[in-house]
């Protein structure tokens, strides 16, 4: 199945958001754009311990507060943001691969790969910690 194209400005805007979240002191362990083929939509997946300690709604609240305060305003749709636990199966699998093979996925594209029985059709990774 063909994927919608992730364009350069989306990659740059995602990086701006991650930088802003880090500057705000919000702990974001991992960040990546990942293509959801069922919805034919790119999602910016962010992992934070807040999901485990204070719940998903609190994590979204904190992320969206920073998102809406970035200047100049971000040019990505806030509805593309997905907050998940650092223990999310896909993130755990990527983290294990990095450790096992001494890899760093930062700044890399992952296309048509399986990670722990999860197909990654297309993804752009900022960081996996």
XYZ file of C-alpha atoms in Angstrom:
129
model
C 0.000 0.000 0.000
C 1.322 3.449 -0.883
C 1.943 5.864 1.947
C 1.236 9.550 2.091
C 4.461 11.490 1.896
C 6.017 12.907 5.034
C 7.443 16.208 3.871
C 10.495 18.083 5.100
C 8.563 20.809 6.909
C 6.756 18.178 9.014
C 10.087 16.677 10.019
C 11.425 20.131 10.930
C 8.261 21.086 12.823
C 8.360 17.828 14.779
C 11.943 18.621 15.751
C 10.899 22.117 16.864
C 8.199 20.581 19.059
C 10.602 18.062 20.615
C 13.084 20.871 21.313
C 10.335 22.976 22.904
C 9.159 20.052 25.044
C 12.722 19.446 26.242
C 13.232 23.167 26.963
C 9.995 23.166 28.981
C 11.365 20.305 31.085
C 8.777 17.822 29.865
C 10.439 14.436 29.739
C 10.027 12.998 26.253
C 11.938 9.731 25.973
C 11.209 8.999 22.340
C 9.744 10.767 19.358
C 8.984 9.587 15.860
C 6.656 10.164 12.964
C 4.916 6.888 12.135
C 2.532 6.124 9.303
C -0.851 4.643 10.255
C -1.917 2.763 7.119
C -5.429 2.058 8.434
C -6.150 5.779 8.717
C -3.715 6.761 5.921
C -2.317 9.339 8.304
C 1.055 10.268 9.824
C 1.218 10.448 13.630
C 3.881 12.103 15.748
C 4.352 9.558 18.534
C 5.836 10.923 21.752
C 6.669 8.788 24.762
C 6.682 10.240 28.235
C 6.829 8.790 31.748
C 3.902 11.154 32.497
C 1.665 8.612 30.745
C 2.553 6.083 33.447
C 2.765 8.369 36.470
C -0.113 10.795 35.847
C -2.099 9.227 33.009
C -2.555 9.866 29.317
C -4.780 12.931 29.723
C -2.181 14.728 31.833
C 0.526 13.864 29.292
C -1.600 15.265 26.450
C -2.396 18.365 28.495
C 1.292 19.074 29.121
C 2.304 18.358 25.513
C -0.495 20.507 24.070
C 0.304 23.396 26.412
C 3.839 23.484 25.038
C 2.605 22.861 21.476
C 0.311 25.904 21.553
C 3.022 28.145 23.026
C 5.736 27.482 20.430
C 6.633 30.655 18.531
C 6.335 30.979 15.649
C 3.326 28.686 15.678
C 3.913 25.110 14.588
C 2.635 24.183 11.137
C 1.625 20.636 12.033
C -1.824 19.540 13.125
C -2.037 18.938 16.876
C -4.415 16.040 16.203
C -1.470 14.122 14.726
C 0.141 13.908 18.196
C 0.028 10.570 20.015
C 1.282 10.256 23.589
C 2.245 6.780 24.775
C 4.085 5.150 27.647
C 7.829 4.539 27.269
C 6.888 0.857 27.697
C 4.759 0.895 24.537
C 5.557 -2.329 22.653
C 6.885 -0.685 19.471
C 9.145 1.684 21.409
C 10.416 -1.159 23.610
C 11.223 -3.170 20.489
C 13.119 -0.297 18.867
C 14.989 0.364 22.113
C 16.005 -3.303 22.360
C 17.223 -3.324 18.750
C 19.334 -0.234 19.397
C 20.934 -1.861 22.437
C 21.328 -5.332 20.950
C 23.022 -4.150 17.751
C 24.593 -0.923 19.071
C 22.451 1.185 16.730
C 21.136 4.720 16.897
C 17.919 5.272 14.958
C 18.017 9.049 15.539
C 17.487 10.965 12.320
C 16.740 7.810 10.341
C 13.883 6.547 8.274
C 12.549 3.033 8.903
C 10.589 1.554 5.995
C 8.863 -1.844 5.719
C 10.423 -3.417 8.791
C 9.059 -5.675 11.504
C 9.748 -4.895 15.144
C 8.342 -7.372 17.657
C 5.741 -8.563 15.155
C 4.688 -4.963 14.457
C 5.003 -3.773 10.873
C 6.511 -0.336 10.464
C 5.446 0.697 6.977
C 7.194 4.033 7.253
C 8.623 6.067 10.124
C 11.043 8.893 10.773
C 12.789 8.623 14.150
C 13.987 11.634 16.137
C 15.087 9.700 19.197
C 14.534 6.428 21.019
C 15.760 6.445 24.618
